[in-house]
Amino acid sequence: MAVGSRHNRARKTVLLVLVGLMVLATLPLGGCWDYREPDEVSWIMAVGVDRGRENDLRISFQIAVPLAAGGGGESTAFVTAMDVPSLPAALEVMNSFVSREGDLSHTKAIIFSRELAEEDISGTIMLLNRFRQFRPTTALLISQEKAEEVLRQAEPVLEIQPGKYWELITSGWRYTEFIPVGTFRLADQEIRTAGAAGLVPLIGLEQEEPGPPHPDLRPKGQDVAGQLPRRGGVAVELFGSAVIREGRMVGTLNGDETGIVKLVRNVNYRTFKNLPDPNEQGRIIIIQARSRQAPRIEVDRRGNGPSQIRADVFLEADIVGKEGFTAWSHPERIPQLERLLAQSYNEDARVTVRRAQELGADVFTFGWEAKKQFLTWREWEEYRWADQFPNADIEISFDVRIRRVGLTSEDIPLRRF
Amino acid sequence: MSLFSKLSRRVLFREPQEYQSLFESGSQEDQQQAPAGDRRQFKRKKAETERLADLINQDVPLPTDLQEIKQTLGKLFRSPENNDVVIRQFIIGMEPPLQALMVFYDGLADKSTQNMAILQPLMFFPSLRPDPGKKLVDSLMDRVAESLLPGNEVVTVRNYQELADNVMNGLTVVVVDGQDRALAVETRAWEHRGISTPQVEAVIRGPQEAFTEQIRANITLVRKYLRRTSLVSKFVKVGEMSQAQCAIMYLDDIANPQLVEEVLRRLQSLKADFIHESGILEQMVQDTDTPLSPQALSTERPDRVAANLIEGRVAILVDGNPWVLIVPTTFFSLMQAAEDAYIRWPGGTFARVVRYVGLAVAMLLPAFYVAAVTYHQDFIPTDLLLAMTGAREAVPFPTILEILMMELAFELIREAGIRIPGTVGTTLGIVGALILGQAAVAANIVSPILIVVVAVTALGSFAIPNYELSVSVRMLRFVYLLLAVFLGLFGIVAGLFVHAALLVQMRSFGVPFLAPLTPMTASSPDYLWRGPVWQQERRPDYLDPLRSRRQPRISRGWTRHKRKGGGGDGGGK
C-alpha cells in the first residue's frame, strides 16, 4: 500500500510536469506574430486624400517623428504623398520608402480635398468603415485646397507633435458655433442615412491676399475657411462646413449658418450674438446664449406633398456686455431684448433654411423626425425626402429667455467734456 | 520499523535494573575496544543512542537506587560532556539523613529560586512540621512535597520521560534515595525578549503590543483582550526529535467544534524532526501546496488574534515564535489590516481599496505594460506613445527583455537589502535602486517609463499586508509577464481565468478560500468593503460558528431612546 501510493505520487508528479510543459509549449504557438515594438512603427497622425495624377488617388500621410516628441530635434512630423488606387494600398506602398510599418490606429484626422469631395468620396468612406486600424472617432475634414498642401502647412505652434494639434483643433466645435461636429463616425452615419445630409468641418489655408475692405459692422460668421480676415499662427484654419449629400459635397455653409444648424441639432454648447443696439446707432449688445432644453421639432406630412416643418429652439441668454448706455438689465427692458434676440435668430434661421433648401440638403436632420410619420420603410423611401425637402414649408422659431443680467444693474454713463 | 519494534520489545520486557547493567557493560565495552575500527564505534554509538531514546520514549519508570539514577541521568543528559546540565547530589538533613539529587539545566532554571525553595528547606529545615500521623517511608515524598518545598508548582515525576521533559522546560527535579518517584519544582527563568511594538503589522491607531517568543506571554496577551471563561488554550506537543510546544486557542462557545477537532487532528498527527516555527507548521497543516497564496493568516498582533477568535476561528501558537497562525483563512482576510477596523469606516474602506489596487498593480502592471506596448499600442494616448517611442529609439533591447532586466534588478535589490547590515541597508537600497534606474536609462539600456512601471509595481507589492501573499504575487507577476509577451492581453485574461479557477477550488481547513464571495455566504460588510462597526452583526457564515450573531440589529441603544423621546427617526424601522 505504502509503496503503491509512493509510486502513484511519482507518476502524478511526472504527469503534472508533462502537462505543465505541454501548456508552456502552446505559448510560443501564438508565435508573437503581432508582437511589435512601438519604435518599429511609423505613427500616421493625419491622412490627406486628393485626386491623383498617376493613379486614382493621391494619399498623403503626416507621420510623427517620435524622437522629436521625446525631446530634442527640430521637425516633429513629415509629410509623404503617393499616387495609389486606395488608402490601404498607400500603407503598403509607403513601406518602400518609409523605414517603419505604417499604422493608422493613432490617426487624428482624415482630410479630403474639396475637388475630390465634389466628385464622390463615398467609396473611401465605405472602405475606411471596415478598416480595423482606422478609428471611427477620427475627425473627417474637407479642405478648400489640396489636402496634401494642408498637411504640409499644418505645423503646430503650441503643440510638440501634430497628433495633438489635430485632436484639439478638430474639437473646436465645443467652444465655437462655426465648426460642426466632425467625427468620421457621424459623417459616415449621416451620409448613409436616407433623409439627412452630413455636415463636415471645412478646412482651409490662411488667405494670402486680404479680402475686399468692409469697414462697417459685419456679422462675424459670414466667411468660410480660407477667407478669414486674420493673420498669424498656424496656416490652417477651420471655419464653416461642407454639406455632404449622398457621398458628395454639394456646397458650403458659412460660420453663422453652421451655428444655426448646430442649435437646431442641439449640439451647440455656447454661442455669442452681437446684437445691434436699437436705441444707439453703431453700438452692439453682446449676448451669450446656450440651449435651454432640447429643440421641439414637429413634422406635419400632408399626404405625399411637401411637409410642413416647425422647429422651436429654446435658448437661455446672458448679457455679456454692451457698448451703449441703455440700461438693458432693467426688468422692464428684458422682454424687449428677448424679442430682439429671437427676431435676430429667426432671421439667421430663415437665411440658413433658404440656403439648405437651395442645396437640397436636409442639414438639420428633420428627416429623422419625418421618418416617424411613416409606417413602413418602403413608404418612407417612396416619399423621397431628399426631393421633397427643398419644397417643404420650414419655420424655425427661437424662444429666448434672459434669466440673469449680471451684477451690474445700471451703468453710469461716460461723461464727455 | 522492524528494528524499532524489536528494540522496544526488548526494552519493555526488562526490569529497570537491567538498564543499568546494559549501560555499564556498554561503557566498559567502549573503554576496552576503543582502538577498534571507526565503523564499529559508529555502530556502537548508534545502538547506544537508540537505547537512550527508548529510555525516554518507552515510559521507563524511575528505579529506587539513587546512584543508578544518577548514572543513567548522566548518560541521558550526556554529562559530563554536556556542561549545561547540573546533577548535584546533596543530603536532606532528616533523621536519618537522606541522599538526594537535584537535576536542572544551567541557564533555564533560576538559581535564587533553587536556593530559597529547594536547597535551604531540604538541607537546613527538614525537621520542620513533622507529620506524625503517617509512616515515614510512605509519606516521605508527600511530606517533602507538601511541607518542605515552597515552590509554587511541584509536580511528581514517575519516569525518565517526565523527568527529562521537566528538566528541559527549566524545572528542577529532586530525586530522593529509595523513592520510586521524583519531584519537579518550578524554577523556570530563561532569557527572553520583552514585549515590543509590532514590526511588520504596525498601525498608527490601535494597540502597539506584539507577540514575543514566549508562548505563555503570548497566550496572556490574547487573554487580556478576551476575558471569557470559554477561551480555551490547549497545549499540543508537535514533532518528534525536538518537540515544539504548540497551543491552540479558541472560544469554546463560538468556534465550531468540528473545526477545533480538525485543527487538533492535524497537529497531533505531525511527525517531523523540527517544527519550531509557525511558518514550518503552516506548511505541514495547509490543505494544498499551491504557490498561489498562503492558506493561514500569520499575525504578530494579539488584538488581531482576539478579533479572529471572536469570529469563531482558531489560533495556533508555537513556542519560540512571535507569529501566530489563524485558521481557517480566506483570501479577504489576507488583504485586511488591523487598522481597517480602528479608523472610521470610510477611511478603512478607502485603505482597503487602495490595497486591492496595489495587489492588482503588483501582479499585473508589468504584464499589462508589455501587452499594451507591444500588442495594443492603440490603448496608449498618442502623446505618451510618441514619447515612449522616442525614448526607446536608442534602446537596443525588446521591451520584454528591458522589463525582465529591471524586474530582476529590483528583486536583487530587495533580496540583497535584507542582508545588508541595518545601518547602511535602507540607504544603500534606495541609492542602489535610484542610481541603477537612472544609470540604466542614461546608458540607454531601458526606457525611462519602465522605471516608473517597475517602481509602481514594487510599491504595489509592499501595499499587500500579508508577507507570504506578497511573495506569491511577486512570483506570479513573472507568469503573467510571460503570458503577456506571447499572447498580449488575451494571455493575461486567460491567465486570470485560470488563476481565479485555482483560487476558487482552494480550501483552508475545509473553508473555501474565496468565501464569502464564492460560494456566496452570509457575512457582515467586512470582506471587500469595510462597513460601519454597527453593521457588523454576523459572524462569517462559512465558519459555521456556534453563535452566528455578534450584536443585535440595533447595537446603538441611544438611537432608539431618541425615537422614544419623539424626536429623530432612529435606525430601527
mmCIF file of C-alpha atoms in Angstrom, chain A residues 65-208:
data_model
loop_
_atom_site.group_PDB
_atom_site.id
_atom_site.type_symbol
_atom_site.label_atom_id
_atom_site.label_comp_id
_atom_site.label_asym_id
_atom_site.label_seq_id
_atom_site.Cartn_x
_atom_site.Cartn_y
_atom_site.Cartn_z
ATOM 1 C CA VAL A 65 8.878 61.860 -35.693
ATOM 2 C CA PRO A 66 8.951 60.334 -32.201
ATOM 3 C CA LEU A 67 12.483 61.399 -31.299
ATOM 4 C CA ALA A 68 11.322 64.976 -31.535
ATOM 5 C CA ALA A 69 8.310 64.284 -29.338
ATOM 6 C CA GLY A 70 10.573 62.593 -26.839
ATOM 7 C CA GLY A 71 12.621 65.771 -26.573
ATOM 8 C CA GLY A 72 15.083 67.440 -28.911
ATOM 9 C CA GLY A 73 15.013 67.544 -32.670
ATOM 10 C CA GLU A 74 13.539 70.186 -34.946
ATOM 11 C CA SER A 75 10.850 68.657 -37.069
ATOM 12 C CA THR A 76 8.058 66.803 -35.347
ATOM 13 C CA ALA A 77 6.484 65.366 -38.437
ATOM 14 C CA PHE A 78 6.992 64.939 -42.127
ATOM 15 C CA VAL A 79 4.548 64.559 -44.985
ATOM 16 C CA THR A 80 4.844 61.992 -47.680
ATOM 17 C CA ALA A 81 2.445 61.546 -50.599
ATOM 18 C CA MET A 82 1.918 58.846 -53.178
ATOM 19 C CA ASP A 83 -0.437 58.094 -56.035
ATOM 20 C CA VAL A 84 -2.270 54.870 -55.317
ATOM 21 C CA PRO A 85 -5.610 53.247 -56.045
ATOM 22 C CA SER A 86 -6.779 53.198 -52.400
ATOM 23 C CA LEU A 87 -5.845 54.173 -48.875
ATOM 24 C CA PRO A 88 -4.748 50.716 -47.645
ATOM 25 C CA ALA A 89 -2.643 50.447 -50.781
ATOM 26 C CA ALA A 90 -0.840 53.576 -49.672
ATOM 27 C CA LEU A 91 0.047 51.919 -46.381
ATOM 28 C CA GLU A 92 1.669 49.153 -48.316
ATOM 29 C CA VAL A 93 3.442 51.324 -50.860
ATOM 30 C CA MET A 94 4.709 53.533 -48.092
ATOM 31 C CA ASN A 95 6.899 50.726 -46.752
ATOM 32 C CA SER A 96 9.162 51.028 -49.767
ATOM 33 C CA PHE A 97 10.383 54.439 -48.710
ATOM 34 C CA VAL A 98 9.474 54.815 -45.030
ATOM 35 C CA SER A 99 11.571 52.538 -42.832
ATOM 36 C CA ARG A 100 8.754 51.624 -40.451
ATOM 37 C CA GLU A 101 5.432 49.923 -40.886
ATOM 38 C CA GLY A 102 2.638 52.460 -41.212
ATOM 39 C CA ASP A 103 -0.185 52.370 -38.700
ATOM 40 C CA LEU A 104 -3.457 54.291 -38.733
ATOM 41 C CA SER A 105 -4.580 53.483 -35.190
ATOM 42 C CA HIS A 106 -3.406 56.849 -33.894
ATOM 43 C CA THR A 107 -4.591 58.890 -36.849
ATOM 44 C CA LYS A 108 -6.438 62.002 -35.697
ATOM 45 C CA ALA A 109 -7.755 63.450 -38.914
ATOM 46 C CA ILE A 110 -8.561 62.437 -42.444
ATOM 47 C CA ILE A 111 -8.793 65.302 -44.918
ATOM 48 C CA PHE A 112 -10.473 65.124 -48.316
ATOM 49 C CA SER A 113 -9.868 67.856 -50.809
ATOM 50 C CA ARG A 114 -12.933 69.763 -51.979
ATOM 51 C CA GLU A 115 -12.059 68.869 -55.537
ATOM 52 C CA LEU A 116 -12.365 65.165 -54.724
ATOM 53 C CA ALA A 117 -15.309 65.581 -52.374
ATOM 54 C CA GLU A 118 -17.374 67.309 -55.030
ATOM 55 C CA GLU A 119 -16.959 64.220 -57.218
ATOM 56 C CA ASP A 120 -17.502 61.393 -54.750
ATOM 57 C CA ILE A 121 -15.917 60.297 -51.509
ATOM 58 C CA SER A 122 -18.379 57.600 -50.524
ATOM 59 C CA GLY A 123 -16.016 54.861 -51.744
ATOM 60 C CA THR A 124 -13.201 55.784 -49.398
ATOM 61 C CA ILE A 125 -15.588 56.317 -46.504
ATOM 62 C CA MET A 126 -17.195 52.915 -47.031
ATOM 63 C CA LEU A 127 -13.746 51.372 -47.188
ATOM 64 C CA LEU A 128 -12.491 53.016 -44.009
ATOM 65 C CA ASN A 129 -15.617 51.959 -42.218
ATOM 66 C CA ARG A 130 -14.413 48.367 -42.302
ATOM 67 C CA PHE A 131 -10.729 49.095 -41.884
ATOM 68 C CA ARG A 132 -9.757 47.914 -38.436
ATOM 69 C CA GLN A 133 -6.858 50.250 -37.771
ATOM 70 C CA PHE A 134 -8.959 53.284 -38.502
ATOM 71 C CA ARG A 135 -10.821 54.763 -35.552
ATOM 72 C CA PRO A 136 -14.371 56.000 -36.052
ATOM 73 C CA THR A 137 -13.578 58.914 -33.748
ATOM 74 C CA THR A 138 -11.056 60.287 -36.216
ATOM 75 C CA ALA A 139 -12.024 63.722 -37.475
ATOM 76 C CA LEU A 140 -13.256 63.940 -41.062
ATOM 77 C CA LEU A 141 -12.485 67.240 -42.770
ATOM 78 C CA ILE A 142 -12.874 68.716 -46.214
ATOM 79 C CA SER A 143 -10.273 71.176 -47.377
ATOM 80 C CA GLN A 144 -10.683 74.038 -49.789
ATOM 81 C CA GLU A 145 -7.153 73.441 -51.064
ATOM 82 C CA LYS A 146 -5.245 70.245 -51.807
ATOM 83 C CA ALA A 147 -5.223 68.034 -48.729
ATOM 84 C CA GLU A 148 -1.519 67.343 -49.191
ATOM 85 C CA GLU A 149 -0.823 71.073 -49.061
ATOM 86 C CA VAL A 150 -2.900 71.425 -45.894
ATOM 87 C CA LEU A 151 -0.867 68.659 -44.243
ATOM 88 C CA ARG A 152 2.384 70.320 -45.263
ATOM 89 C CA GLN A 153 1.227 73.652 -43.880
ATOM 90 C CA ALA A 154 -0.056 72.178 -40.627
ATOM 91 C CA GLU A 155 2.929 72.827 -38.437
ATOM 92 C CA PRO A 156 1.658 73.218 -34.910
ATOM 93 C CA VAL A 157 2.858 76.156 -32.884
ATOM 94 C CA LEU A 158 1.518 75.293 -29.449
ATOM 95 C CA GLU A 159 1.898 71.526 -29.630
ATOM 96 C CA ILE A 160 5.028 69.421 -29.881
ATOM 97 C CA GLN A 161 3.500 66.784 -32.068
ATOM 98 C CA PRO A 162 0.880 67.209 -34.790
ATOM 99 C CA GLY A 163 -1.428 64.477 -33.486
ATOM 100 C CA LYS A 164 -2.354 66.610 -30.531
ATOM 101 C CA TYR A 165 -2.810 69.624 -32.797
ATOM 102 C CA TRP A 166 -5.329 67.782 -34.941
ATOM 103 C CA GLU A 167 -7.105 66.427 -31.928
ATOM 104 C CA LEU A 168 -7.511 69.857 -30.346
ATOM 105 C CA ILE A 169 -8.256 71.893 -33.458
ATOM 106 C CA THR A 170 -10.985 69.487 -34.570
ATOM 107 C CA SER A 171 -12.637 69.552 -31.176
ATOM 108 C CA GLY A 172 -13.106 73.289 -31.581
ATOM 109 C CA TRP A 173 -16.832 72.609 -32.119
ATOM 110 C CA ARG A 174 -17.079 72.501 -28.345
ATOM 111 C CA TYR A 175 -16.218 76.193 -27.960
ATOM 112 C CA THR A 176 -17.384 77.779 -31.150
ATOM 113 C CA GLU A 177 -20.513 77.594 -33.241
ATOM 114 C CA PHE A 178 -18.596 77.914 -36.508
ATOM 115 C CA ILE A 179 -17.217 74.388 -36.549
ATOM 116 C CA PRO A 180 -19.586 71.429 -36.849
ATOM 117 C CA VAL A 181 -19.083 68.175 -35.004
ATOM 118 C CA GLY A 182 -16.856 66.341 -37.381
ATOM 119 C CA THR A 183 -16.028 62.792 -36.480
ATOM 120 C CA PHE A 184 -15.784 60.127 -39.087
ATOM 121 C CA ARG A 185 -18.455 58.073 -37.367
ATOM 122 C CA LEU A 186 -21.001 60.883 -37.502
ATOM 123 C CA ALA A 187 -20.226 61.803 -41.087
ATOM 124 C CA ASP A 188 -20.467 58.176 -42.078
ATOM 125 C CA GLN A 189 -23.813 57.841 -40.332
ATOM 126 C CA GLU A 190 -25.240 60.962 -41.918
ATOM 127 C CA ILE A 191 -24.012 60.041 -45.357
ATOM 128 C CA ARG A 192 -25.588 56.610 -45.194
ATOM 129 C CA THR A 193 -28.928 57.614 -43.708
ATOM 130 C CA ALA A 194 -31.705 58.467 -46.074
ATOM 131 C CA GLY A 195 -33.254 61.769 -45.168
ATOM 132 C CA ALA A 196 -30.341 63.730 -43.812
ATOM 133 C CA ALA A 197 -27.300 65.464 -45.129
ATOM 134 C CA GLY A 198 -23.903 65.376 -43.496
ATOM 135 C CA LEU A 199 -22.080 68.356 -42.115
ATOM 136 C CA VAL A 200 -18.300 68.195 -42.229
ATOM 137 C CA PRO A 201 -15.884 70.838 -40.944
ATOM 138 C CA LEU A 202 -14.383 72.906 -43.697
ATOM 139 C CA ILE A 203 -10.664 73.467 -43.551
ATOM 140 C CA GLY A 204 -8.607 75.967 -45.476
ATOM 141 C CA LEU A 205 -5.308 77.780 -45.584
ATOM 142 C CA GLU A 206 -4.795 81.321 -44.417
ATOM 143 C CA GLN A 207 -5.651 83.665 -47.308
ATOM 144 C CA GLU A 208 -2.603 85.197 -48.915
#
